[in-house]
């Protein structure tokens, strides 16, 4: 009830029941589920990271196609004085821009799903004291995800950027 100190209440119940009984609140009774959810969070992060690595091959393919489509434009830029380093930087930025857009959309989707789960209980856990699957919104998870996504995106952008930097070094007759 409101106004009662939870720890004092449990201590009083424990003193009445004696040392042979162990008094637990709802969360302590479901401790195994809460530990399982913590492990599930890290396993989920690992699985999503592996999926991101696989998806990054699509990013490599898309950037590679952009490099192939823009060969002539890259050659023109090189003849106008743009260095290989500048061209590599452009393609690295394109890759990071694509990852950044995906990251922002992912954060937006996560926020919307969080609000829906908190308000409507979209996913429930039958047979436990919780009506809806418990989720939390931790701000420290966002930088970890952002660093992971941008790191994978940067690594995926390096090969196409290096290839783009090599185009136009020798002016061809096309």
Coordinates of N, CA and C in Angstrom, one line a residue:
X1 N 0.9 -1.2 0.0 CA 0.0 0.0 0.0 C 0.9 1.2 0.0
X2 N 0.4 2.3 -0.5 CA 1.2 3.6 -0.5 C 1.5 4.0 0.9
X3 N 2.7 4.5 1.1 CA 3.1 5.1 2.4 C 3.8 4.1 3.2
X4 N 3.9 2.8 2.9 CA 4.6 1.8 3.6 C 6.0 1.7 3.1
X5 N 7.0 1.5 4.0 CA 8.3 1.2 3.6 C 8.4 -0.3 3.3
X6 N 8.8 -0.6 2.1 CA 8.8 -2.0 1.6 C 9.8 -2.8 2.4
X7 N 11.0 -2.3 2.6 CA 12.0 -3.1 3.4 C 11.6 -3.4 4.8
X8 N 11.0 -2.4 5.5 CA 10.5 -2.6 6.8 C 9.4 -3.6 6.9
X9 N 8.5 -3.6 5.9 CA 7.4 -4.5 5.9 C 7.9 -5.9 5.7
X10 N 8.9 -6.1 4.8 CA 9.5 -7.5 4.6 C 10.2 -7.9 5.9
X11 N 10.9 -7.0 6.6 CA 11.6 -7.4 7.8 C 10.6 -7.8 8.9
X12 N 9.5 -7.1 9.0 CA 8.5 -7.4 10.0 C 7.9 -8.8 9.7
X13 N 7.6 -9.0 8.4 CA 7.0 -10.3 8.0 C 8.0 -11.4 8.3
X14 N 9.3 -11.2 8.0 CA 10.3 -12.2 8.3 C 10.4 -12.5 9.8
X15 N 10.4 -11.5 10.6 CA 10.5 -11.7 12.1 C 9.3 -12.5 12.6
X16 N 8.1 -12.2 12.0 CA 6.9 -12.9 12.5 C 7.0 -14.4 12.0
X17 N 7.4 -14.7 10.8 CA 7.4 -16.0 10.2 C 8.6 -16.8 10.8
X18 N 9.7 -16.2 11.2 CA 10.8 -16.9 11.7 C 11.8 -17.3 10.7
X19 N 13.0 -17.8 11.1 CA 14.1 -18.0 10.2 C 13.9 -19.2 9.2
X20 N 12.9 -20.0 9.5 CA 12.7 -21.2 8.5 C 12.0 -20.7 7.3
X21 N 11.4 -19.5 7.2 CA 10.7 -19.0 6.1 C 11.6 -17.9 5.4
X22 N 11.5 -17.9 4.1 CA 12.2 -16.8 3.4 C 11.2 -15.9 2.7
X23 N 11.2 -14.7 3.0 CA 10.2 -13.7 2.5 C 10.8 -13.0 1.3
X24 N 10.1 -13.1 0.2 CA 10.5 -12.5 -1.1 C 9.4 -11.7 -1.7
X25 N 9.8 -10.6 -2.4 CA 8.9 -9.8 -3.1 C 8.6 -10.5 -4.5
X26 N 7.8 -9.9 -5.3 CA 7.5 -10.5 -6.6 C 8.7 -10.6 -7.5
X27 N 9.6 -9.6 -7.5 CA 10.8 -9.6 -8.4 C 11.8 -10.7 -7.9
X28 N 11.9 -10.8 -6.6 CA 12.8 -11.9 -6.0 C 12.3 -13.3 -6.3
X29 N 11.0 -13.4 -6.3 CA 10.4 -14.7 -6.7 C 10.6 -15.1 -8.1
X30 N 10.6 -14.1 -9.0 CA 10.8 -14.4 -10.4 C 12.3 -14.0 -10.8
X31 N 13.2 -14.2 -9.9 CA 14.6 -13.9 -10.2 C 15.2 -14.6 -11.4
X32 N 14.8 -15.8 -11.6 CA 15.3 -16.6 -12.7 C 14.9 -16.0 -14.1
X33 N 13.6 -15.5 -14.1 CA 13.2 -14.9 -15.4 C 13.9 -13.6 -15.6
X34 N 14.2 -12.8 -14.6 CA 14.9 -11.6 -14.8 C 16.3 -11.8 -15.2
X35 N 17.0 -12.8 -14.7 CA 18.3 -13.2 -15.1 C 18.3 -13.6 -16.5
X36 N 17.3 -14.4 -16.9 CA 17.2 -14.9 -18.3 C 17.0 -13.8 -19.2
X37 N 16.2 -12.7 -18.8 CA 16.0 -11.6 -19.7 C 17.3 -10.8 -19.9
X38 N 18.2 -10.8 -18.9 CA 19.4 -10.1 -19.0 C 20.3 -10.8 -20.0
X39 N 20.4 -12.1 -19.9 CA 21.2 -12.9 -20.9 C 20.6 -12.8 -22.3
X40 N 19.2 -12.8 -22.3 CA 18.6 -12.6 -23.6 C 18.9 -11.3 -24.3
X41 N 19.1 -10.3 -23.5 CA 19.5 -8.9 -24.0 C 20.8 -9.0 -24.7
X42 N 21.8 -9.7 -24.1 CA 23.1 -9.7 -24.7 C 23.2 -10.7 -25.9
X43 N 22.4 -11.8 -25.8 CA 22.4 -12.7 -26.9 C 21.7 -12.0 -28.1
X44 N 20.6 -11.3 -27.8 CA 20.0 -10.5 -28.9 C 20.9 -9.5 -29.5
X45 N 21.7 -8.8 -28.7 CA 22.7 -7.9 -29.3 C 23.7 -8.5 -30.2
X46 N 24.2 -9.7 -29.7 CA 25.1 -10.5 -30.5 C 24.5 -10.9 -31.9
X47 N 23.3 -11.4 -31.8 CA 22.6 -11.9 -33.0 C 22.4 -10.7 -34.0
X48 N 21.9 -9.6 -33.5 CA 21.7 -8.4 -34.3 C 23.0 -7.9 -34.9
X49 N 24.1 -7.9 -34.1 CA 25.4 -7.5 -34.6 C 25.8 -8.4 -35.8
X50 N 25.6 -9.7 -35.6 CA 26.0 -10.6 -36.7 C 25.1 -10.3 -38.0
X51 N 23.8 -10.0 -37.7 CA 22.9 -9.7 -38.9 C 23.4 -8.4 -39.5
X52 N 23.9 -7.5 -38.7 CA 24.4 -6.2 -39.3 C 25.6 -6.5 -40.2
X53 N 26.5 -7.4 -39.7 CA 27.6 -7.7 -40.5 C 27.2 -8.3 -41.8
X54 N 26.2 -9.2 -41.8 CA 25.7 -9.8 -43.1 C 25.1 -8.7 -43.9
X55 N 24.3 -7.8 -43.3 CA 23.6 -6.8 -44.1 C 24.7 -5.8 -44.7
X56 N 25.8 -5.7 -44.0 CA 26.8 -4.8 -44.5 C 27.3 -5.2 -45.9
X57 N 27.2 -6.5 -46.2 CA 27.6 -6.9 -47.6 C 26.7 -6.2 -48.6
X58 N 25.4 -6.0 -48.3 CA 24.5 -5.2 -49.2 C 25.0 -3.8 -49.3
X59 N 25.5 -3.2 -48.2 CA 26.1 -1.8 -48.3 C 27.3 -1.8 -49.2
X60 N 28.2 -2.8 -49.1 CA 29.3 -2.9 -49.9 C 28.9 -3.0 -51.4
X61 N 27.9 -3.9 -51.6 CA 27.4 -4.0 -53.0 C 26.9 -2.7 -53.6
X62 N 26.1 -2.0 -52.7 CA 25.5 -0.8 -53.2 C 26.5 0.3 -53.5
X63 N 27.5 0.4 -52.6 CA 28.6 1.4 -52.8 C 29.4 1.0 -54.0
X64 N 29.6 -0.3 -54.2 CA 30.4 -0.8 -55.4 C 29.7 -0.5 -56.7
X65 N 28.4 -0.6 -56.7 CA 27.6 -0.3 -57.8 C 27.7 1.3 -58.1
X66 N 27.6 2.0 -57.0 CA 27.8 3.5 -57.2 C 29.1 3.8 -57.8
X67 N 30.2 3.1 -57.3 CA 31.5 3.4 -57.9 C 31.5 3.0 -59.4
X68 N 30.9 1.9 -59.7 CA 30.9 1.5 -61.2 C 30.1 2.5 -62.0
X69 N 29.0 2.9 -61.5 CA 28.1 3.9 -62.2 C 28.8 5.2 -62.4
X70 N 29.6 5.6 -61.4 CA 30.2 6.9 -61.4 C 31.6 7.0 -61.9
X71 N 32.0 5.9 -62.6 CA 33.4 5.9 -63.1 C 33.8 7.1 -63.9
X72 N 32.9 7.4 -64.8 CA 33.2 8.6 -65.7 C 33.2 9.9 -64.9
X73 N 32.3 10.0 -63.9 CA 32.2 11.2 -63.1 C 33.5 11.3 -62.2
X74 N 33.9 10.2 -61.7 CA 35.1 10.2 -60.9 C 36.3 10.6 -61.7
X75 N 36.4 10.1 -62.9 CA 37.5 10.5 -63.8 C 37.5 12.0 -64.1
X76 N 36.3 12.5 -64.3 CA 36.2 14.0 -64.6 C 36.6 14.7 -63.3
X77 N 36.2 14.3 -62.2 CA 36.6 15.0 -60.9 C 38.1 14.9 -60.7
X78 N 38.7 13.7 -61.1 CA 40.2 13.6 -61.0 C 40.9 14.5 -61.9
X79 N 40.3 14.7 -63.2 CA 41.0 15.6 -64.1 C 40.8 17.0 -63.7
X80 N 39.8 17.3 -62.9 CA 39.6 18.7 -62.4 C 40.5 19.0 -61.2
X81 N 41.2 18.0 -60.7 CA 42.1 18.3 -59.6 C 41.8 17.6 -58.3
X82 N 40.7 16.8 -58.2 CA 40.4 16.1 -57.0 C 41.4 14.9 -56.8
X83 N 41.9 14.8 -55.6 CA 42.8 13.7 -55.3 C 42.1 12.4 -55.0
X84 N 42.9 11.4 -55.0 CA 42.3 10.0 -54.7 C 41.8 10.0 -53.2
X85 N 42.5 10.7 -52.4 CA 42.1 10.8 -51.0 C 40.7 11.5 -50.9
X86 N 40.5 12.6 -51.6 CA 39.2 13.3 -51.6 C 38.1 12.4 -52.1
X87 N 38.4 11.6 -53.1 CA 37.4 10.7 -53.7 C 37.0 9.6 -52.7
X88 N 38.1 9.0 -52.0 CA 37.9 8.0 -51.0 C 37.0 8.6 -49.8
X89 N 37.3 9.8 -49.5 CA 36.5 10.5 -48.4 C 35.1 10.6 -48.8
X90 N 34.8 11.0 -50.0 CA 33.4 11.1 -50.5 C 32.7 9.8 -50.3
X91 N 33.3 8.7 -50.8 CA 32.6 7.4 -50.7 C 32.5 6.9 -49.3
X92 N 33.5 7.2 -48.4 CA 33.3 6.9 -47.0 C 32.2 7.6 -46.4
X93 N 32.1 8.9 -46.7 CA 30.9 9.7 -46.2 C 29.6 9.2 -46.7
X94 N 29.5 8.7 -47.9 CA 28.3 8.2 -48.5 C 27.9 6.9 -47.7
X95 N 28.9 6.1 -47.4 CA 28.6 4.8 -46.6 C 28.1 5.2 -45.2
X96 N 28.8 6.1 -44.6 CA 28.4 6.5 -43.2 C 27.1 7.2 -43.2
X97 N 26.8 8.0 -44.3 CA 25.4 8.6 -44.4 C 24.3 7.6 -44.5
X98 N 24.6 6.5 -45.3 CA 23.6 5.5 -45.4 C 23.4 4.8 -44.1
X99 N 24.5 4.5 -43.4 CA 24.4 3.9 -42.0 C 23.7 4.8 -41.0
X100 N 24.0 6.1 -41.1 CA 23.4 7.1 -40.2 C 21.9 7.2 -40.4
X101 N 21.5 7.1 -41.6 CA 20.0 7.2 -41.9 C 19.3 5.9 -41.4
X102 N 20.0 4.8 -41.6 CA 19.4 3.5 -41.1 C 19.4 3.5 -39.5
X103 N 20.4 4.1 -38.9 CA 20.5 4.2 -37.5 C 19.4 5.0 -36.9
X104 N 19.2 6.2 -37.5 CA 18.1 7.1 -37.0 C 16.8 6.5 -37.2
X105 N 16.5 5.8 -38.3 CA 15.3 5.1 -38.5 C 15.1 4.0 -37.5
X106 N 16.2 3.3 -37.2 CA 16.1 2.2 -36.2 C 15.8 2.7 -34.8
X107 N 16.4 3.9 -34.5 CA 16.1 4.5 -33.2 C 14.7 4.9 -33.1
X108 N 14.2 5.5 -34.2 CA 12.8 5.9 -34.2 C 11.8 4.7 -34.1
X109 N 12.1 3.6 -34.8 CA 11.3 2.4 -34.7 C 11.4 1.8 -33.3
X110 N 12.6 1.8 -32.7 CA 12.7 1.3 -31.3 C 11.9 2.1 -30.3
X111 N 11.9 3.4 -30.5 CA 11.1 4.3 -29.6 C 9.6 4.1 -29.8
X112 N 9.2 3.9 -31.0 CA 7.8 3.7 -31.2 C 7.3 2.4 -30.6
X113 N 8.1 1.3 -30.9 CA 7.8 0.0 -30.3 C 7.8 0.0 -28.8
X114 N 8.8 0.8 -28.2 CA 8.8 0.9 -26.7 C 7.5 1.5 -26.2
X115 N 7.1 2.6 -26.8 CA 5.9 3.3 -26.4 C 4.7 2.4 -26.5
X116 N 4.6 1.7 -27.6 CA 3.5 0.7 -27.9 C 3.5 -0.4 -26.8
X117 N 4.6 -0.9 -26.5 CA 4.7 -2.0 -25.5 C 4.4 -1.5 -24.1
X118 N 4.8 -0.3 -23.8 CA 4.5 0.2 -22.5 C 3.1 0.6 -22.3
X119 N 2.4 1.1 -23.4 CA 1.0 1.5 -23.2 C 0.0 0.4 -23.5
X120 N 0.3 -0.5 -24.4 CA -0.7 -1.5 -24.7 C -0.3 -2.9 -24.3
X121 N 1.0 -3.1 -24.0 CA 1.4 -4.5 -23.6 C 1.3 -5.4 -24.8
X122 N 1.8 -5.0 -25.9 CA 1.7 -5.8 -27.2 C 2.2 -7.3 -27.0
X123 N 3.3 -7.5 -26.3 CA 3.8 -8.8 -26.1 C 3.7 -9.1 -24.6
X124 N 3.1 -10.2 -24.3 CA 2.9 -10.6 -22.9 C 3.6 -11.8 -22.5
X125 N 3.8 -12.0 -21.2 CA 4.4 -13.2 -20.7 C 3.3 -14.0 -19.9
X126 N 2.8 -15.1 -20.4 CA 1.8 -15.8 -19.7 C 2.4 -16.6 -18.5
X127 N 1.7 -16.7 -17.4 CA 2.1 -17.5 -16.3 C 3.0 -16.8 -15.3
X128 N 3.3 -15.5 -15.5 CA 4.1 -14.8 -14.6 C 3.4 -13.6 -14.0
X129 N 4.0 -13.0 -13.0 CA 3.3 -11.8 -12.4 C 3.2 -10.6 -13.2
X130 N 4.0 -10.6 -14.3 CA 4.0 -9.5 -15.2 C 2.9 -9.6 -16.3
X131 N 2.2 -8.6 -16.6 CA 1.2 -8.7 -17.6 C 1.8 -8.6 -19.0
X132 N 2.7 -7.7 -19.1 CA 3.4 -7.4 -20.4 C 4.9 -7.7 -20.3
X133 N 5.5 -8.1 -21.4 CA 6.9 -8.3 -21.4 C 7.6 -7.1 -21.0
X134 N 8.4 -7.1 -19.9 CA 9.0 -5.9 -19.4 C 10.2 -5.4 -20.3
X135 N 10.2 -4.2 -20.6 CA 11.2 -3.5 -21.4 C 11.6 -2.3 -20.7
X136 N 12.8 -1.8 -20.9 CA 13.3 -0.6 -20.4 C 14.0 0.3 -21.5
X137 N 14.0 1.5 -21.3 CA 14.5 2.5 -22.2 C 15.8 3.1 -21.6
X138 N 16.9 2.5 -21.9 CA 18.2 3.0 -21.3 C 18.9 3.8 -22.3
X139 N 19.3 5.0 -22.0 CA 20.0 5.9 -22.9 C 21.4 5.4 -23.2
X140 N 22.0 4.6 -22.3 CA 23.3 4.1 -22.5 C 23.4 3.0 -23.6
X141 N 22.2 2.4 -23.9 CA 22.2 1.4 -25.0 C 22.3 2.1 -26.4
X142 N 21.9 3.3 -26.5 CA 21.9 4.0 -27.8 C 23.3 4.3 -28.3
X143 N 24.2 4.8 -27.5 CA 25.6 5.0 -28.0 C 26.3 3.6 -28.3
X144 N 26.0 2.6 -27.6 CA 26.6 1.3 -27.9 C 26.2 0.8 -29.3
X145 N 24.9 0.9 -29.5 CA 24.3 0.5 -30.8 C 24.8 1.4 -31.9
X146 N 24.9 2.7 -31.7 CA 25.4 3.7 -32.7 C 26.8 3.4 -33.0
X147 N 27.7 3.1 -32.0 CA 29.1 2.8 -32.3 C 29.2 1.5 -33.1
X148 N 28.4 0.5 -32.7 CA 28.5 -0.8 -33.5 C 28.0 -0.6 -34.9
X149 N 26.9 0.1 -35.1 CA 26.4 0.3 -36.5 C 27.3 1.1 -37.3
X150 N 27.8 2.2 -36.8 CA 28.7 3.1 -37.6 C 30.1 2.4 -37.8
X151 N 30.5 1.6 -36.9 CA 31.8 0.9 -37.0 C 31.7 -0.1 -38.2
X152 N 30.6 -0.9 -38.2 CA 30.4 -1.9 -39.3 C 30.2 -1.1 -40.6
X153 N 29.5 0.0 -40.6 CA 29.3 0.8 -41.8 C 30.6 1.3 -42.3
X154 N 31.5 1.8 -41.4 CA 32.8 2.3 -41.9 C 33.6 1.2 -42.5
X155 N 33.6 0.0 -41.8 CA 34.4 -1.1 -42.4 C 33.8 -1.5 -43.7
X156 N 32.5 -1.5 -43.9 CA 31.9 -1.9 -45.2 C 32.2 -0.9 -46.3
X157 N 32.4 0.4 -45.9 CA 32.7 1.4 -46.9 C 34.1 1.5 -47.4
X158 N 35.0 0.9 -46.7 CA 36.4 1.1 -47.0 C 36.8 0.5 -48.3
X159 N 36.4 -0.7 -48.6 CA 36.8 -1.3 -49.9 C 36.2 -0.6 -51.1
X160 N 34.9 -0.2 -51.2 CA 34.5 0.6 -52.3 C 35.2 2.0 -52.4
X161 N 35.5 2.6 -51.2 CA 36.1 3.9 -51.2 C 37.5 3.7 -51.8
X162 N 38.2 2.7 -51.4 CA 39.6 2.5 -52.0 C 39.5 2.3 -53.5
X163 N 38.5 1.5 -53.9 CA 38.4 1.3 -55.4 C 38.1 2.6 -56.1
X164 N 37.2 3.4 -55.5 CA 36.9 4.7 -56.1 C 38.1 5.6 -56.2
X165 N 39.0 5.5 -55.2 CA 40.2 6.3 -55.2 C 41.1 5.9 -56.4
X166 N 41.1 4.7 -56.8 CA 42.0 4.2 -57.9 C 41.5 4.6 -59.3
X167 N 40.2 4.9 -59.4 CA 39.6 5.2 -60.7 C 40.1 6.6 -61.1
X168 N 40.4 6.6 -62.4 CA 40.8 7.9 -63.0 C 42.2 8.3 -62.8
X169 N 43.0 7.4 -62.2 CA 44.4 7.7 -62.0 C 45.1 7.8 -63.3
X170 N 44.7 6.9 -64.2 CA 45.2 7.0 -65.6 C 44.0 7.3 -66.5
X171 N 44.0 8.4 -67.2 CA 42.9 8.8 -68.0 C 42.7 7.8 -69.1
X172 N 41.6 7.2 -69.3 CA 41.3 6.3 -70.3 C 40.6 6.9 -71.5
X173 N 40.7 6.2 -72.6 CA 40.1 6.7 -73.9 C 38.7 6.1 -74.0
X174 N 37.7 6.7 -73.4 CA 36.3 6.2 -73.5 C 35.4 7.2 -74.2

